[in-house]
mmCIF file of C-alpha atoms in Angstrom:
data_model
loop_
_atom_site.group_PDB
_atom_site.id
_atom_site.type_symbol
_atom_site.label_atom_id
_atom_site.label_comp_id
_atom_site.label_asym_id
_atom_site.label_seq_id
_atom_site.Cartn_x
_atom_site.Cartn_y
_atom_site.Cartn_z
ATOM 1 C CA MET A 1 17.284 -11.877 -33.943
ATOM 2 C CA LYS A 2 13.881 -11.880 -35.562
ATOM 3 C CA HIS A 3 12.104 -8.528 -35.120
ATOM 4 C CA TYR A 4 8.434 -7.675 -35.160
ATOM 5 C CA GLU A 5 6.386 -4.542 -34.775
ATOM 6 C CA LEU A 6 5.166 -3.726 -31.285
ATOM 7 C CA PRO A 7 1.622 -5.135 -31.181
ATOM 8 C CA VAL A 8 -1.368 -4.321 -29.075
ATOM 9 C CA ALA A 9 -0.989 -6.840 -26.245
ATOM 10 C CA GLU A 10 -3.537 -9.624 -26.118
ATOM 11 C CA PRO A 11 -5.339 -10.187 -22.796
ATOM 12 C CA LEU A 12 -5.453 -13.505 -20.977
ATOM 13 C CA ALA A 13 -8.108 -15.896 -22.153
ATOM 14 C CA GLY A 14 -11.395 -14.685 -20.788
ATOM 15 C CA ALA A 15 -9.931 -11.379 -19.604
ATOM 16 C CA ALA A 16 -11.063 -7.870 -20.390
ATOM 17 C CA PRO A 17 -8.757 -5.925 -22.738
ATOM 18 C CA ALA A 18 -6.254 -3.437 -21.367
ATOM 19 C CA SER A 19 -8.397 -0.617 -22.728
ATOM 20 C CA ALA A 20 -11.446 -1.804 -20.801
ATOM 21 C CA PRO A 21 -14.127 0.862 -20.528
ATOM 22 C CA GLU A 22 -14.498 2.951 -17.400
ATOM 23 C CA ALA A 23 -17.500 0.834 -16.452
ATOM 24 C CA ALA A 24 -15.149 -2.115 -15.852
ATOM 25 C CA ARG A 25 -13.292 -0.254 -13.113
ATOM 26 C CA GLY A 26 -14.139 -1.525 -9.667
ATOM 27 C CA ARG A 27 -15.009 -5.047 -10.815
ATOM 28 C CA GLU A 28 -13.014 -7.963 -9.427
ATOM 29 C CA HIS A 29 -9.678 -8.136 -11.211
ATOM 30 C CA ILE A 30 -7.577 -10.480 -9.059
ATOM 31 C CA VAL A 31 -9.105 -13.114 -6.789
ATOM 32 C CA PHE A 32 -7.203 -15.217 -4.246
ATOM 33 C CA ASP A 33 -9.144 -18.341 -3.362
ATOM 34 C CA ASN A 34 -8.039 -20.217 -0.234
ATOM 35 C CA LEU A 35 -4.298 -20.052 -0.915
ATOM 36 C CA GLN A 36 -1.999 -22.388 1.005
ATOM 37 C CA LYS A 37 1.788 -22.393 0.787
ATOM 38 C CA ARG A 38 4.346 -24.171 2.968
ATOM 39 C CA TYR A 39 8.121 -24.201 2.976
ATOM 40 C CA GLN A 40 10.442 -26.734 4.519
ATOM 41 C CA GLY A 41 12.319 -25.016 7.349
ATOM 42 C CA PRO A 42 15.127 -26.276 9.617
ATOM 43 C CA GLN A 43 12.570 -27.326 12.236
ATOM 44 C CA GLY A 44 10.023 -28.681 9.766
ATOM 45 C CA PRO A 45 7.277 -27.267 7.522
ATOM 46 C CA VAL A 46 6.560 -23.540 7.829
ATOM 47 C CA ALA A 47 3.223 -22.092 6.723
ATOM 48 C CA ALA A 48 3.906 -19.067 4.489
ATOM 49 C CA LEU A 49 0.222 -18.687 3.537
ATOM 50 C CA SER A 50 -2.780 -20.239 5.261
ATOM 51 C CA ASP A 51 -6.366 -20.005 3.995
ATOM 52 C CA VAL A 52 -5.844 -16.634 2.299
ATOM 53 C CA SER A 53 -8.898 -15.467 0.356
ATOM 54 C CA PHE A 54 -9.729 -11.954 -0.868
ATOM 55 C CA ALA A 55 -10.272 -9.960 -4.053
ATOM 56 C CA ILE A 56 -8.697 -6.870 -5.620
ATOM 57 C CA ALA A 57 -10.844 -4.589 -7.760
ATOM 58 C CA ARG A 58 -9.808 -3.428 -11.199
ATOM 59 C CA GLY A 59 -8.081 -0.044 -11.191
ATOM 60 C CA GLU A 60 -7.494 0.251 -7.440
ATOM 61 C CA ILE A 61 -4.248 0.616 -5.509
ATOM 62 C CA PHE A 62 -4.207 -2.279 -3.078
ATOM 63 C CA GLY A 63 -1.702 -2.515 -0.235
ATOM 64 C CA ILE A 64 -0.539 -5.697 1.497
ATOM 65 C CA ILE A 65 1.239 -5.088 4.783
ATOM 66 C CA GLY A 66 2.751 -7.192 7.522
ATOM 67 C CA ARG A 67 5.862 -7.638 9.555
ATOM 68 C CA SER A 68 8.905 -9.493 8.245
ATOM 69 C CA GLY A 69 7.988 -13.109 7.543
ATOM 70 C CA ALA A 70 4.262 -12.433 7.367
ATOM 71 C CA GLY A 71 4.005 -13.893 3.849
ATOM 72 C CA LYS A 72 3.734 -10.652 1.827
ATOM 73 C CA SER A 73 6.306 -11.495 -0.863
ATOM 74 C CA THR A 74 5.031 -15.039 -1.252
ATOM 75 C CA LEU A 75 1.497 -13.757 -1.749
ATOM 76 C CA LEU A 76 2.548 -11.090 -4.260
ATOM 77 C CA ARG A 77 4.536 -13.594 -6.320
ATOM 78 C CA THR A 78 1.573 -15.940 -6.685
ATOM 79 C CA ILE A 79 -0.062 -13.353 -8.938
ATOM 80 C CA ASN A 80 2.444 -14.002 -11.736
ATOM 81 C CA MET A 81 3.115 -17.577 -10.616
ATOM 82 C CA LEU A 82 6.708 -16.932 -9.582
ATOM 83 C CA GLU A 83 5.450 -18.748 -6.494
ATOM 84 C CA ARG A 84 2.988 -21.585 -6.959
ATOM 85 C CA PRO A 85 0.616 -22.195 -4.058
ATOM 86 C CA ASP A 86 0.354 -25.719 -2.709
ATOM 87 C CA SER A 87 -3.410 -25.409 -3.007
ATOM 88 C CA GLY A 88 -5.975 -22.759 -3.808
ATOM 89 C CA ARG A 89 -6.291 -20.573 -6.891
ATOM 90 C CA VAL A 90 -5.341 -17.156 -8.194
ATOM 91 C CA LEU A 91 -7.821 -15.833 -10.764
ATOM 92 C CA ILE A 92 -7.192 -12.861 -13.046
ATOM 93 C CA ASP A 93 -10.389 -11.730 -14.772
ATOM 94 C CA GLY A 94 -11.805 -15.147 -13.974
ATOM 95 C CA ALA A 95 -8.916 -17.127 -15.508
ATOM 96 C CA ASP A 96 -7.059 -19.550 -13.194
ATOM 97 C CA VAL A 97 -3.451 -18.546 -13.800
ATOM 98 C CA GLY A 98 -2.197 -21.724 -12.123
ATOM 99 C CA GLN A 99 -3.605 -23.710 -15.061
ATOM 100 C CA LEU A 100 -1.656 -21.804 -17.735
ATOM 101 C CA ASP A 101 0.912 -23.685 -19.807
ATOM 102 C CA GLU A 102 4.406 -22.313 -20.460
ATOM 103 C CA ASP A 103 3.299 -20.077 -23.332
ATOM 104 C CA GLY A 104 0.394 -18.864 -21.250
ATOM 105 C CA LEU A 105 2.720 -17.955 -18.375
ATOM 106 C CA VAL A 106 4.939 -15.961 -20.720
ATOM 107 C CA ALA A 107 1.883 -14.046 -21.929
ATOM 108 C CA LEU A 108 0.706 -13.563 -18.342
ATOM 109 C CA ARG A 109 4.033 -12.149 -17.180
ATOM 110 C CA ARG A 110 4.099 -9.662 -20.046
ATOM 111 C CA ARG A 111 0.717 -8.391 -18.846
ATOM 112 C CA ILE A 112 1.996 -7.934 -15.282
ATOM 113 C CA GLY A 113 4.719 -5.375 -14.605
ATOM 114 C CA MET A 114 6.881 -5.631 -11.495
ATOM 115 C CA ILE A 115 9.167 -3.199 -9.671
ATOM 116 C CA PHE A 116 11.575 -4.064 -6.900
ATOM 117 C CA GLN A 117 13.246 -2.592 -3.828
ATOM 118 C CA HIS A 118 16.742 -2.677 -5.327
ATOM 119 C CA PHE A 119 15.861 -1.564 -8.880
ATOM 120 C CA ASN A 120 17.611 -4.497 -10.680
ATOM 121 C CA LEU A 121 19.120 -2.322 -13.423
ATOM 122 C CA LEU A 122 21.996 -3.448 -15.630
ATOM 123 C CA SER A 123 24.940 -1.168 -14.884
ATOM 124 C CA ALA A 124 26.500 -1.571 -18.355
ATOM 125 C CA LYS A 125 23.377 -0.376 -20.169
ATOM 126 C CA THR A 126 21.958 3.127 -20.448
ATOM 127 C CA VAL A 127 18.603 4.172 -19.056
ATOM 128 C CA ALA A 128 16.968 3.742 -22.472
ATOM 129 C CA GLU A 129 18.604 0.351 -22.966
ATOM 130 C CA ASN A 130 17.434 -0.859 -19.542
ATOM 131 C CA VAL A 131 13.868 0.171 -20.288
ATOM 132 C CA ALA A 132 13.999 -1.363 -23.767
ATOM 133 C CA LEU A 133 15.431 -4.696 -22.598
ATOM 134 C CA PRO A 134 12.091 -6.558 -22.259
ATOM 135 C CA LEU A 135 11.112 -5.369 -25.743
ATOM 136 C CA ARG A 136 14.438 -6.515 -27.158
ATOM 137 C CA VAL A 137 13.971 -9.951 -25.560
ATOM 138 C CA ALA A 138 10.484 -10.094 -27.067
ATOM 139 C CA GLY A 139 11.887 -9.294 -30.532
ATOM 140 C CA VAL A 140 10.298 -5.883 -30.998
ATOM 141 C CA LYS A 141 11.852 -3.831 -33.813
ATOM 142 C CA PRO A 142 14.298 -1.189 -32.509
ATOM 143 C CA ALA A 143 12.376 1.720 -34.052
ATOM 144 C CA ALA A 144 9.094 0.659 -32.455
ATOM 145 C CA ALA A 145 10.852 -0.027 -29.162
ATOM 146 C CA ARG A 146 12.451 3.431 -29.152
ATOM 147 C CA VAL A 147 9.066 5.128 -29.589
ATOM 148 C CA ARG A 148 7.697 3.165 -26.640
ATOM 149 C CA VAL A 149 10.772 3.843 -24.484
ATOM 150 C CA ASP A 150 10.697 7.587 -25.197
ATOM 151 C CA ALA A 151 7.021 7.755 -24.219
ATOM 152 C CA LEU A 152 7.678 5.936 -20.965
ATOM 153 C CA LEU A 153 10.679 8.086 -20.071
ATOM 154 C CA ASP A 154 8.447 11.116 -20.598
ATOM 155 C CA LEU A 155 5.874 9.550 -18.289
ATOM 156 C CA VAL A 156 8.362 9.007 -15.445
ATOM 157 C CA GLY A 157 10.163 12.316 -16.009
ATOM 158 C CA LEU A 158 13.503 10.962 -17.249
ATOM 159 C CA ARG A 159 13.594 11.797 -20.958
ATOM 160 C CA ASP A 160 16.795 13.817 -20.410
ATOM 161 C CA LYS A 161 18.473 10.780 -18.789
ATOM 162 C CA ALA A 162 17.947 8.382 -21.692
ATOM 163 C CA ASP A 163 21.675 8.052 -22.416
ATOM 164 C CA ALA A 164 22.861 8.098 -18.802
ATOM 165 C CA TYR A 165 24.117 5.001 -16.979
ATOM 166 C CA PRO A 166 22.638 3.805 -13.652
ATOM 167 C CA ALA A 167 25.780 4.816 -11.718
ATOM 168 C CA LYS A 168 24.988 8.460 -12.517
ATOM 169 C CA LEU A 169 21.417 8.269 -11.173
ATOM 170 C CA SER A 170 19.974 8.879 -7.734
ATOM 171 C CA GLY A 171 17.972 6.159 -5.995
ATOM 172 C CA GLY A 172 14.704 7.808 -6.980
ATOM 173 C CA GLN A 173 15.779 8.084 -10.608
ATOM 174 C CA LYS A 174 16.766 4.408 -10.644
ATOM 175 C CA GLN A 175 13.347 3.466 -9.350
ATOM 176 C CA ARG A 176 11.724 5.603 -12.050
ATOM 177 C CA VAL A 177 13.708 3.624 -14.631
ATOM 178 C CA GLY A 178 12.437 0.430 -13.006
ATOM 179 C CA ILE A 179 8.863 1.695 -13.234
ATOM 180 C CA ALA A 180 9.278 2.632 -16.906
ATOM 181 C CA ARG A 181 10.719 -0.816 -17.652
ATOM 182 C CA ALA A 182 7.795 -2.477 -15.869
ATOM 183 C CA LEU A 183 5.364 -0.638 -18.153
ATOM 184 C CA VAL A 184 6.896 -1.495 -21.535
ATOM 185 C CA HIS A 185 4.413 -4.270 -22.317
ATOM 186 C CA GLU A 186 1.410 -2.097 -21.375
ATOM 187 C CA PRO A 187 0.472 -4.245 -18.365
ATOM 188 C CA GLN A 188 -2.931 -4.351 -16.747
ATOM 189 C CA ILE A 189 -1.375 -5.007 -13.331
ATOM 190 C CA LEU A 190 1.664 -3.449 -11.639
ATOM 191 C CA LEU A 191 3.260 -5.281 -8.699
ATOM 192 C CA CYS A 192 5.437 -3.278 -6.303
ATOM 193 C CA ASP A 193 7.735 -5.314 -4.047
ATOM 194 C CA GLU A 194 8.829 -2.920 -1.251
ATOM 195 C CA ALA A 195 9.422 -0.380 -4.020
ATOM 196 C CA THR A 196 10.222 2.530 -1.690
ATOM 197 C CA SER A 197 12.065 0.746 1.134
ATOM 198 C CA ALA A 198 15.512 1.771 -0.114
ATOM 199 C CA LEU A 199 14.567 5.434 -0.583
ATOM 200 C CA ASP A 200 14.691 8.463 1.687
ATOM 201 C CA PRO A 201 11.352 9.992 2.822
ATOM 202 C CA GLU A 202 11.309 12.816 0.264
ATOM 203 C CA THR A 203 12.093 10.479 -2.631
ATOM 204 C CA THR A 204 9.534 7.987 -1.336
ATOM 205 C CA GLN A 205 6.862 10.679 -1.583
ATOM 206 C CA SER A 206 7.815 11.463 -5.184
ATOM 207 C CA ILE A 207 7.697 7.779 -6.194
ATOM 208 C CA LEU A 208 4.323 7.289 -4.513
ATOM 209 C CA ALA A 209 3.012 10.380 -6.324
ATOM 210 C CA LEU A 210 4.251 8.903 -9.617
ATOM 211 C CA LEU A 211 2.534 5.562 -8.917
ATOM 212 C CA ARG A 212 -0.687 7.397 -8.088
ATOM 213 C CA ASP A 213 -0.418 9.351 -11.345
ATOM 214 C CA ILE A 214 0.236 6.176 -13.359
ATOM 215 C CA ASN A 215 -2.753 4.476 -11.726
ATOM 216 C CA ARG A 216 -4.951 7.450 -12.645
ATOM 217 C CA LYS A 217 -3.696 7.909 -16.213
ATOM 218 C CA LEU A 218 -3.380 4.265 -17.260
ATOM 219 C CA GLY A 219 -6.081 2.658 -15.133
ATOM 220 C CA LEU A 220 -3.695 -0.007 -13.872
ATOM 221 C CA THR A 221 -4.442 -2.210 -10.914
ATOM 222 C CA VAL A 222 -1.520 -1.596 -8.554
ATOM 223 C CA VAL A 223 -0.659 -4.146 -5.862
ATOM 224 C CA LEU A 224 2.085 -3.184 -3.440
ATOM 225 C CA ILE A 225 3.622 -4.832 -0.416
ATOM 226 C CA THR A 226 5.254 -2.866 2.357
ATOM 227 C CA HIS A 227 6.056 -2.950 6.066
ATOM 228 C CA ASP A 228 5.359 0.786 6.366
ATOM 229 C CA MET A 229 1.841 1.957 7.209
ATOM 230 C CA ALA A 230 2.790 5.490 6.086
ATOM 231 C CA VAL A 231 3.036 4.150 2.510
ATOM 232 C CA ILE A 232 -0.401 2.554 2.831
ATOM 233 C CA ARG A 233 -1.848 5.803 4.190
ATOM 234 C CA GLU A 234 -0.344 7.859 1.370
ATOM 235 C CA ILE A 235 -1.443 5.916 -1.680
ATOM 236 C CA CYS A 236 -3.720 2.899 -1.139
ATOM 237 C CA HIS A 237 -7.469 2.538 -1.488
ATOM 238 C CA GLN A 238 -7.660 -0.828 0.286
ATOM 239 C CA VAL A 239 -5.297 -2.660 2.625
ATOM 240 C CA LEU A 240 -4.826 -6.283 3.661
ATOM 241 C CA VAL A 241 -2.938 -7.083 6.868
ATOM 242 C CA LEU A 242 -1.051 -10.375 6.988
ATOM 243 C CA ASP A 243 0.265 -11.960 10.164
ATOM 244 C CA GLY A 244 1.942 -15.349 10.211
ATOM 245 C CA GLY A 245 0.695 -16.130 6.736
ATOM 246 C CA ARG A 246 -2.941 -15.411 7.609
ATOM 247 C CA LYS A 247 -5.251 -12.570 6.649
ATOM 248 C CA VAL A 248 -6.121 -10.815 9.896
ATOM 249 C CA GLU A 249 -7.749 -7.649 8.556
ATOM 250 C CA GLN A 250 -8.884 -6.107 5.282
ATOM 251 C CA GLY A 251 -10.785 -2.995 4.333
ATOM 252 C CA GLU A 252 -10.770 0.562 3.107
ATOM 253 C CA VAL A 253 -7.670 2.328 4.396
ATOM 254 C CA TRP A 254 -9.598 4.942 6.387
ATOM 255 C CA ARG A 255 -11.617 2.267 8.149
ATOM 256 C CA VAL A 256 -8.603 0.138 9.064
ATOM 257 C CA PHE A 257 -6.629 3.157 10.278
ATOM 258 C CA GLY A 258 -9.578 4.605 12.150
ATOM 259 C CA ASP A 259 -10.681 1.454 13.954
ATOM 260 C CA PRO A 260 -8.164 -1.416 13.640
ATOM 261 C CA GLY A 261 -9.570 -4.751 14.752
ATOM 262 C CA ALA A 262 -6.449 -6.922 14.880
ATOM 263 C CA GLU A 263 -3.531 -6.607 17.267
ATOM 264 C CA ALA A 264 -1.110 -6.963 14.335
ATOM 265 C CA THR A 265 -2.741 -3.943 12.695
ATOM 266 C CA ARG A 266 -2.557 -1.905 15.887
ATOM 267 C CA ALA A 267 1.130 -2.748 16.239
ATOM 268 C CA LEU A 268 1.848 -1.627 12.669
ATOM 269 C CA LEU A 269 -0.095 1.597 13.205
ATOM 270 C CA ARG A 270 1.561 2.467 16.513
ATOM 271 C CA PRO A 271 4.458 4.490 15.012
ATOM 272 C CA LEU A 272 1.930 6.760 13.254
ATOM 273 C CA GLN A 273 -0.337 7.344 16.214
ATOM 274 C CA HIS A 274 -0.306 10.177 18.706
ATOM 275 C CA ASP A 275 0.503 8.168 21.805
ATOM 276 C CA LEU A 276 0.620 9.552 25.307
ATOM 277 C CA PRO A 277 3.820 11.640 25.592
ATOM 278 C CA ALA A 278 6.297 10.312 28.157
ATOM 279 C CA ASP A 279 6.345 13.507 30.217
ATOM 280 C CA LEU A 280 2.553 13.442 30.568
ATOM 281 C CA ALA A 281 2.470 9.709 31.294
ATOM 282 C CA ALA A 282 4.885 10.250 34.204
ATOM 283 C CA ARG A 283 2.474 12.717 35.826
ATOM 284 C CA LEU A 284 -0.676 10.626 35.576
ATOM 285 C CA SER A 285 -2.313 8.998 38.580
ATOM 286 C CA PRO A 286 -5.331 6.674 38.598
ATOM 287 C CA GLU A 287 -7.361 8.933 40.938
ATOM 288 C CA PRO A 288 -7.623 12.720 41.363
ATOM 289 C CA GLN A 289 -4.944 14.058 43.718
ATOM 290 C CA GLY A 290 -6.298 17.056 45.618
ATOM 291 C CA PRO A 291 -8.555 19.936 44.574
ATOM 292 C CA GLY A 292 -8.244 21.327 41.089
ATOM 293 C CA ALA A 293 -7.085 18.049 39.552
ATOM 294 C CA SER A 294 -7.734 17.508 35.848
ATOM 295 C CA GLY A 295 -8.690 14.362 34.024
ATOM 296 C CA VAL A 296 -6.894 13.415 30.811
ATOM 297 C CA LEU A 297 -9.144 12.056 28.070
ATOM 298 C CA ARG A 298 -8.271 10.346 24.820
ATOM 299 C CA LEU A 299 -10.875 11.160 22.183
ATOM 300 C CA ARG A 300 -10.783 8.828 19.205
ATOM 301 C CA TYR A 301 -12.370 9.584 15.857
ATOM 302 C CA THR A 302 -12.673 6.619 13.492
ATOM 303 C CA GLY A 303 -13.932 8.672 10.551
ATOM 304 C CA ALA A 304 -17.314 6.986 10.541
ATOM 305 C CA GLY A 305 -19.150 9.295 12.916
ATOM 306 C CA ARG A 306 -17.645 12.680 12.033
ATOM 307 C CA ALA A 307 -16.443 12.176 8.470
ATOM 308 C CA GLN A 308 -15.885 15.878 7.814
ATOM 309 C CA GLY A 309 -13.943 16.599 10.998
ATOM 310 C CA VAL A 310 -14.444 17.626 14.614
ATOM 311 C CA PRO A 311 -16.449 20.815 15.240
ATOM 312 C CA LEU A 312 -14.562 23.230 17.486
ATOM 313 C CA ALA A 313 -17.862 23.789 19.279
ATOM 314 C CA ALA A 314 -17.720 20.183 20.476
ATOM 315 C CA LEU A 315 -14.398 20.825 22.189
ATOM 316 C CA ALA A 316 -15.587 24.187 23.486
ATOM 317 C CA ALA A 317 -18.471 22.380 25.214
ATOM 318 C CA LEU A 318 -15.937 21.042 27.700
ATOM 319 C CA GLY A 319 -15.744 24.500 29.203
ATOM 320 C CA PRO A 320 -13.061 27.133 29.741
ATOM 321 C CA GLY A 321 -10.907 24.793 31.825
ATOM 322 C CA ALA A 322 -10.372 22.340 28.963
ATOM 323 C CA THR A 323 -6.941 22.166 27.317
ATOM 324 C CA LEU A 324 -5.915 20.432 24.106
ATOM 325 C CA LEU A 325 -2.698 18.589 25.018
ATOM 326 C CA HIS A 326 -1.646 16.447 22.081
ATOM 327 C CA GLY A 327 -2.814 14.592 18.988
ATOM 328 C CA GLY A 328 -4.088 15.211 15.502
ATOM 329 C CA LEU A 329 -6.421 14.159 12.713
ATOM 330 C CA ASP A 330 -5.618 12.710 9.291
ATOM 331 C CA ARG A 331 -7.899 12.842 6.277
ATOM 332 C CA LEU A 332 -8.063 9.491 4.511
ATOM 333 C CA GLY A 333 -10.491 8.671 1.743
ATOM 334 C CA GLY A 334 -12.594 11.712 2.595
ATOM 335 C CA HIS A 335 -12.852 10.785 6.282
ATOM 336 C CA ALA A 336 -11.223 12.615 9.193
ATOM 337 C CA GLN A 337 -9.835 10.215 11.771
ATOM 338 C CA GLY A 338 -7.283 10.240 14.565
ATOM 339 C CA SER A 339 -7.122 11.023 18.273
ATOM 340 C CA LEU A 340 -6.880 14.007 20.604
ATOM 341 C CA LEU A 341 -5.690 14.201 24.204
ATOM 342 C CA VAL A 342 -7.466 16.823 26.302
ATOM 343 C CA SER A 343 -7.382 17.699 29.979
ATOM 344 C CA VAL A 344 -10.577 18.857 31.690
ATOM 345 C CA PRO A 345 -11.454 19.636 35.294
ATOM 346 C CA ALA A 346 -12.046 16.337 37.078
ATOM 347 C CA GLY A 347 -15.669 17.196 37.856
ATOM 348 C CA ILE A 348 -16.640 17.351 34.219
ATOM 349 C CA LEU A 349 -15.955 13.652 33.775
ATOM 350 C CA ARG A 350 -19.205 12.994 35.608
ATOM 351 C CA GLN A 351 -21.222 15.159 33.266
ATOM 352 C CA GLU A 352 -22.666 12.864 30.636
ATOM 353 C CA ALA A 353 -24.025 15.811 28.640
ATOM 354 C CA ALA A 354 -20.516 17.202 28.201
ATOM 355 C CA ARG A 355 -19.259 13.801 27.089
ATOM 356 C CA ALA A 356 -22.045 13.516 24.547
ATOM 357 C CA ALA A 357 -21.279 17.008 23.231
ATOM 358 C CA LEU A 358 -17.818 15.826 22.236
ATOM 359 C CA ALA A 359 -19.331 13.429 19.686
ATOM 360 C CA ALA A 360 -16.155 11.352 19.757
ATOM 361 C CA ASP A 361 -16.428 7.762 18.564
ATOM 362 C CA GLN A 362 -14.528 6.536 21.607
ATOM 363 C CA ILE A 363 -13.671 8.271 24.880
ATOM 364 C CA GLU A 364 -11.104 6.896 27.310
ATOM 365 C CA VAL A 365 -10.080 8.325 30.671
ATOM 366 C CA LEU A 366 -6.310 7.879 30.878
ATOM 367 C CA GLY A 367 -5.881 9.254 34.396
ATOM 368 C CA TYR A 368 -5.527 12.468 36.373
ATOM 369 C CA VAL A 369 -2.925 15.156 36.880
ATOM 370 C CA ALA A 370 -2.662 17.328 39.981
ATOM 371 C CA ALA A 371 -3.439 21.031 39.767
ATOM 372 C CA ASP A 372 0.193 22.025 40.278
ATOM 373 C CA ALA A 373 1.603 19.435 37.852
#
């Protein structure tokens, strides 16, 4: 095999170099322009992507979420042209990647790292050999490749596992190997295809922390697909919601979580929300039942109105009979958002001043509970 020294990777034609200055961060990096993709199913053509248009900024962590069959994987794979859209364009730094010839696609795919749900490691090769494999295929000299591999194993915290085989690794360690391998060509973009779906919650948190650290240190644009809103909440700056191959919602994570506009988004968020507990729901009635009844309010905070949180004085304004029943607030992107359930004496529901003092973004009366309930 012919060997060469590990070079500084060349960008796509018209693209900014990998070491783009800080000023380039935030500019459009990947643009999807009216993508359409259909597959032939048993009952006829199936639309995997329909009229999908949006942009991802350089250096951000961008999440794409949707239920099974929503089109997430198809959309992700158009970035490196593993899936070619039937129509529309994918632009990276202004270059239409669908117009690249074979050599151009090879160069493109070396500039885009990818990690997978099931790791895709070769069981007969050591950790170092798995990470070095793309460099070996590219003809990089072994000495230069070893320097690069050692640096990446340091980055992902696996330098002491260089000579271990995948069978001796935990799931989280295998994924760290996959991440190191995806970074060998110094990519500008890192694609994550359900990268934490096969991991337990604790390991998932450690992998997400690593991806966040890599994004910060290397300035990579990270695009991940998931079916888990908890992953989006933990790591992403922006989120796109797909449903049936269509974009139904997009925005900053705190905005989408705080005030979802699409039913698909609300359904995906439901497992994370503080819904009405079953025991309380069973006691609710639509009208007050007897003297001393209390009304149950849901107070929603989108993060837009009270970005820094909810003053305790606002809740205290409900009076001494008010009780905090359930709920909580999350802090996303510097904005406090969530919901609280409170019970208050039924009479206070007619006091507009008390409602205003709450300063909630949305107030909903869920029902009433009797005094002896």
